[in-house]
Coordinates of N, CA, C and O in Angstrom, one line a residue:
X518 N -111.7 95.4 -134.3 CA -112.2 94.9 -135.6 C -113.7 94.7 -135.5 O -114.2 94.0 -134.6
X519 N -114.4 95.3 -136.2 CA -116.2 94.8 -136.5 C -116.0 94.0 -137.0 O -115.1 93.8 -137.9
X520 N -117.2 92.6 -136.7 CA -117.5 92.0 -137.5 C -118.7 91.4 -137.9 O -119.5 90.9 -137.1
X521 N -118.9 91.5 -139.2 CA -120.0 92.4 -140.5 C -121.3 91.1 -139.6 O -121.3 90.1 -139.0
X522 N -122.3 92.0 -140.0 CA -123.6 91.1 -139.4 C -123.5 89.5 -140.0 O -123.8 88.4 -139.7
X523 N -123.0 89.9 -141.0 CA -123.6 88.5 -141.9 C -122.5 87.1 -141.4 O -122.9 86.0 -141.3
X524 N -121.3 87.5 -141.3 CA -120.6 86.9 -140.4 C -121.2 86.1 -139.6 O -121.6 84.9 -139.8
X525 N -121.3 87.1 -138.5 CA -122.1 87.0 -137.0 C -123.0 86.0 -137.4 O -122.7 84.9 -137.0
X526 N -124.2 86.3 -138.3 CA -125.4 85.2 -138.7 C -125.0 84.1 -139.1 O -125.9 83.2 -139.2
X527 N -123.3 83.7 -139.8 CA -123.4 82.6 -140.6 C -122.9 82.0 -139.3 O -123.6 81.2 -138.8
X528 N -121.5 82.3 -138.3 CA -121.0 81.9 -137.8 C -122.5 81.2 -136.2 O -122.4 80.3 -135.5
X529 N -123.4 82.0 -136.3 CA -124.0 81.5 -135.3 C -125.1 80.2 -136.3 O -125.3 79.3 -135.5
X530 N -125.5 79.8 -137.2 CA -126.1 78.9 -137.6 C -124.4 77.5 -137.8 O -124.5 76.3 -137.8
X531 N -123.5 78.1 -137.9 CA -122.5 77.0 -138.2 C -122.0 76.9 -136.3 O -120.9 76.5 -136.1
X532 N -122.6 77.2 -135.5 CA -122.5 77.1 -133.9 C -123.7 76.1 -133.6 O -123.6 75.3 -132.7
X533 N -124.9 76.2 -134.3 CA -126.3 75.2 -133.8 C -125.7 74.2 -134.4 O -125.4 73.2 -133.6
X534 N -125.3 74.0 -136.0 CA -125.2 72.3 -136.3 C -123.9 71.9 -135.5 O -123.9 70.7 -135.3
X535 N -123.0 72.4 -135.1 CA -122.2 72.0 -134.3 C -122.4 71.8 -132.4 O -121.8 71.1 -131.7
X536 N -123.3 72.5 -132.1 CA -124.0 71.5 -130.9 C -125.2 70.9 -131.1 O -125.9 70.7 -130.1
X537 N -125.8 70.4 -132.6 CA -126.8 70.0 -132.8 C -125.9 68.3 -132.8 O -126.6 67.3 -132.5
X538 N -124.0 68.0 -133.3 CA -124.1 66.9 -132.7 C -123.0 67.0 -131.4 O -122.2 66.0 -131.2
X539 N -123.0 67.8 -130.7 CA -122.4 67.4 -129.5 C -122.4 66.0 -128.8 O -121.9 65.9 -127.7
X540 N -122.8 65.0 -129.4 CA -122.7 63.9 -128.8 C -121.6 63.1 -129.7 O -121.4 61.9 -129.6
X541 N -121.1 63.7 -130.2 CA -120.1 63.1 -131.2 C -118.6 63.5 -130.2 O -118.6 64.1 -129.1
X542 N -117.3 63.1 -130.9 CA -116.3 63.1 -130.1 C -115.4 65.0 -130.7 O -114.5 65.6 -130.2
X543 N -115.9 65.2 -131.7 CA -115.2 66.7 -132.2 C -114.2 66.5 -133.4 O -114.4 65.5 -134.1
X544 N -113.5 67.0 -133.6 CA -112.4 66.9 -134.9 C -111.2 67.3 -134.2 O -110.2 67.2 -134.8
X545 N -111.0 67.7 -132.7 CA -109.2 68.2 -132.8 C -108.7 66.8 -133.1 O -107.6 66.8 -133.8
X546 N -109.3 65.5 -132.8 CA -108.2 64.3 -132.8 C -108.8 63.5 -133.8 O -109.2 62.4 -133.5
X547 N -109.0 64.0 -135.3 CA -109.5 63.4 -136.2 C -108.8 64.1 -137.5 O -108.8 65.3 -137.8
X548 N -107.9 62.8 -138.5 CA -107.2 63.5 -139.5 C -107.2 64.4 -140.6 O -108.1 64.3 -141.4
X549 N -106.3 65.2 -140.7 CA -106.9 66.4 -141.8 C -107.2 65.7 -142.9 O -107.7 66.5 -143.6
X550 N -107.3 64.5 -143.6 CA -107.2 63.9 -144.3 C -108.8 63.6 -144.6 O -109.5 63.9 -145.6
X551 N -109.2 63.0 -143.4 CA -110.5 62.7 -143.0 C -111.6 63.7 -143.1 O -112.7 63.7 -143.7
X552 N -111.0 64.8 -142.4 CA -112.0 66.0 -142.4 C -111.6 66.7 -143.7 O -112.6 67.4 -143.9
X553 N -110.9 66.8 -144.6 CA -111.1 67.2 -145.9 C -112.1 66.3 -147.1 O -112.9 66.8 -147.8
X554 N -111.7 65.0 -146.9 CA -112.8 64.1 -147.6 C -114.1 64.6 -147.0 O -114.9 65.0 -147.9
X555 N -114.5 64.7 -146.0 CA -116.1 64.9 -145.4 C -116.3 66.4 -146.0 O -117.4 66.5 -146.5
X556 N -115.3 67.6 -146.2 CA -115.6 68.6 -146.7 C -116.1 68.3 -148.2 O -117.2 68.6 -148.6
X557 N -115.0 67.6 -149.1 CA -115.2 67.5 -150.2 C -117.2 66.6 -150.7 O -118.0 66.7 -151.6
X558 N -116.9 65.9 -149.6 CA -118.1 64.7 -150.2 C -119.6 66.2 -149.9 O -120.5 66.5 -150.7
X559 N -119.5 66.8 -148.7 CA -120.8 67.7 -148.9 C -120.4 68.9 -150.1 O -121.4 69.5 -150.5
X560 N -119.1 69.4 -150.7 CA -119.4 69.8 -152.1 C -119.9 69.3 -153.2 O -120.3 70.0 -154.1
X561 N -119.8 68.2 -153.1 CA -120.1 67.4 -154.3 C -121.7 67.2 -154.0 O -122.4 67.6 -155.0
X562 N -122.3 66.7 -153.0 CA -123.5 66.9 -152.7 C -123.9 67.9 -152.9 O -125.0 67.9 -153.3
X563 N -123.3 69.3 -152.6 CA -124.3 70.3 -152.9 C -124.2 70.4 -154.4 O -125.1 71.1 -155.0
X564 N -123.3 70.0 -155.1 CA -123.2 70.4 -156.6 C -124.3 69.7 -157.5 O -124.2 70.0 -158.7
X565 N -125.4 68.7 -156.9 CA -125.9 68.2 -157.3 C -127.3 68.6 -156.8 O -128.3 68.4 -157.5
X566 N -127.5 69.1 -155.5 CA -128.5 69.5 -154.6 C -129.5 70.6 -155.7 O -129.0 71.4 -156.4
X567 N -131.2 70.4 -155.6 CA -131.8 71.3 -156.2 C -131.9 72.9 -156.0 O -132.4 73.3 -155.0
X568 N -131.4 73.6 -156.9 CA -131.5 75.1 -156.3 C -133.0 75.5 -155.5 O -133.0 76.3 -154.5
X569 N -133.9 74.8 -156.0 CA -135.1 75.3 -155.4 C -135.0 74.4 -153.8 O -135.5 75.3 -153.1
X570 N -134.9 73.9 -153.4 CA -134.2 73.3 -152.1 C -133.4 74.2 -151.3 O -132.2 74.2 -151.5
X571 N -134.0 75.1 -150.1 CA -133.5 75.9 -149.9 C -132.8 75.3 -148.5 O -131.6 75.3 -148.3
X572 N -133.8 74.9 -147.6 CA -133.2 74.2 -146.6 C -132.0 73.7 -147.2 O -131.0 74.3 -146.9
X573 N -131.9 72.3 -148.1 CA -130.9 71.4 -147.8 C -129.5 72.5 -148.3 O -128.4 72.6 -147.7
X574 N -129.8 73.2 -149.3 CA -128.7 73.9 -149.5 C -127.8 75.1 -148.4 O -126.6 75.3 -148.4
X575 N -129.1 75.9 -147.3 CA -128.7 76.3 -146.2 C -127.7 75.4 -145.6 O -126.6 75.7 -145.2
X576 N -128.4 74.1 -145.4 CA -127.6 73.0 -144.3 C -126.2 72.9 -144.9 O -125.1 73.3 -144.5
X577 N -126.4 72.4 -145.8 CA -125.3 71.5 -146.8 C -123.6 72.9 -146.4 O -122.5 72.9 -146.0
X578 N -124.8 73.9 -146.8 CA -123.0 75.4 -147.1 C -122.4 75.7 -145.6 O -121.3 76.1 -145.4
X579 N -123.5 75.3 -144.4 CA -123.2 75.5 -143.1 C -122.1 74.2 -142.8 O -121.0 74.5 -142.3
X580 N -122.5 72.8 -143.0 CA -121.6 71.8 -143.0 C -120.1 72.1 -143.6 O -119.0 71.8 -143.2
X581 N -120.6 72.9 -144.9 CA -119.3 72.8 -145.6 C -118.6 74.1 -144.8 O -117.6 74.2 -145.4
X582 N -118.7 74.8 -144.2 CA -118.2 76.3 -143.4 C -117.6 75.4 -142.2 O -116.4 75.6 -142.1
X583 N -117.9 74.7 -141.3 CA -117.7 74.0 -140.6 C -116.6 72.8 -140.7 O -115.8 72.4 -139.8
X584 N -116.8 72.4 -141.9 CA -115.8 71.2 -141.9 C -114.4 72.2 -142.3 O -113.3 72.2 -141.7
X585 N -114.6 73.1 -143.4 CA -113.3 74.3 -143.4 C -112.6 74.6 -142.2 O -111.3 74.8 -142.2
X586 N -113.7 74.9 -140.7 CA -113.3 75.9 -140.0 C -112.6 74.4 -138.9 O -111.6 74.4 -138.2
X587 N -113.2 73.7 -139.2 CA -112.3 72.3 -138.7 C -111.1 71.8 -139.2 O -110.5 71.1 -138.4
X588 N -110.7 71.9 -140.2 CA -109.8 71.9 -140.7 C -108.6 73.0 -140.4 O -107.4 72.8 -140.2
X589 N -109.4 74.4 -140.6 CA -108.4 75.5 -139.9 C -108.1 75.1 -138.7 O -106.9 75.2 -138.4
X590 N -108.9 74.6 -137.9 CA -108.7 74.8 -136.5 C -107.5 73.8 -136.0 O -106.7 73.9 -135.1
X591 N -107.7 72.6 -137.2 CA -106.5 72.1 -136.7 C -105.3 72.2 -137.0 O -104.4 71.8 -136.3
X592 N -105.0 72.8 -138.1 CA -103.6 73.0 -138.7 C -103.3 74.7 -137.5 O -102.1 74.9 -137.2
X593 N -104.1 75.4 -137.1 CA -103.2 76.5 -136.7 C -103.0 75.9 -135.0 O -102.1 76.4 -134.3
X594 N -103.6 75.2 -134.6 CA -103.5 74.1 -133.2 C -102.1 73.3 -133.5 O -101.1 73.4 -132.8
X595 N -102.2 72.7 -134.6 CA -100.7 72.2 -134.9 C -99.4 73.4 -134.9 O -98.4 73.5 -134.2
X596 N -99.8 74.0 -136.0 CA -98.8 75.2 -135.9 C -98.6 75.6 -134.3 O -97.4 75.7 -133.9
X597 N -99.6 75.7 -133.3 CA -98.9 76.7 -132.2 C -98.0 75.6 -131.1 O -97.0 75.9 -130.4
X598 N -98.7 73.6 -131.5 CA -98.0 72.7 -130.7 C -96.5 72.9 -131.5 O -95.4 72.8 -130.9
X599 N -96.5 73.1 -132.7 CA -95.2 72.8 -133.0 C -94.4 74.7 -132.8 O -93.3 74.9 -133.3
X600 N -94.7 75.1 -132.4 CA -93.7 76.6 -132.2 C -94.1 76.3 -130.7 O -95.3 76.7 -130.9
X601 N -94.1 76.2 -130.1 CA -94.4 75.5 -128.2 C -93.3 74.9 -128.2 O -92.2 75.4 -127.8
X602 N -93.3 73.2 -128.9 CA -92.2 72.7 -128.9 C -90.7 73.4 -129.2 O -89.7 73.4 -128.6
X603 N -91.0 74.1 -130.4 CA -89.2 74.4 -130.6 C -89.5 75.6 -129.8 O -90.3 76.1 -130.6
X604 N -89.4 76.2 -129.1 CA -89.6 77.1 -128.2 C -89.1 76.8 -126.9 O -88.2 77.5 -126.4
X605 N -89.6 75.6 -126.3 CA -89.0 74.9 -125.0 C -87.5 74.1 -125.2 O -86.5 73.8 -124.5
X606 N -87.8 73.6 -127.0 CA -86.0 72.9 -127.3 C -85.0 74.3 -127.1 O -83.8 74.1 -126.9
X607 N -85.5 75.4 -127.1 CA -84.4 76.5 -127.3 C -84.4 76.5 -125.9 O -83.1 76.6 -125.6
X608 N -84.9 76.5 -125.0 CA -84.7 76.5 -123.8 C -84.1 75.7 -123.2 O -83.6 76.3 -122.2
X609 N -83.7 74.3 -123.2 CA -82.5 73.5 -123.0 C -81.4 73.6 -123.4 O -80.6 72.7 -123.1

C-alpha cells in the first residue's frame, strides 16, 4: 500500500506534538472516556479559534488527529487483549 504524501506530512507533525510531551505518562492506561472529552474540548476550541490564526489552528487539528489516533489505539489494543483472552480460554 502507498501512503499519499500528505498522510506521511500529517502523521509526522502529529509524531513531534507527541514527543513534544514525552514527559507525560501516554494514553494506553487512560480512559476512553477521558481521551474522548480532551478530543471533544480541542473541537470546540477550534470551533471558536480565528481562521486567520494559522498556527493555533495547525496545532489545535494535529491535537485533535492525535487524541482520535489515541482513542483508536486503544480500543483495537482492547480488541486484540480480548480475542488473546478467548483464544487461550479455548485452549483449556
Amino acid at each position: 500500500m502507498r501512503i499519499r504524501q500528505e498522510v506521511q506530512s500529517f502523521a509526522y507533525e502529529m509524531e513531534k506534538r507527541l514527543q513534544a510531551h514525552d514527559d507525560r505518562p501516554g494514553w494506553k492506561n487512560e480512559p476512553d472516556v477521558y481521551l474522548y472529552d480532551l478530543l471533544v474540548s480541542k473541537v470546540k476550541k477550534l470551533s471558536v479559534t480565528d481562521f486567520s490564526d494559522r498556527e493555533a489552528h495547525l496545532q489545535l487539528t494535529t491535537d485533535i488527529a492525535n487524541f482520535a489516533m489515541m482513542l483508536n489505539d486503544n480500543i483495537r489494543r482492547k480488541e486484540r487483549e480480548h480475542e488473546s483472552q478467548a483464544n487461550n480460554c479455548q485452549r483449556i
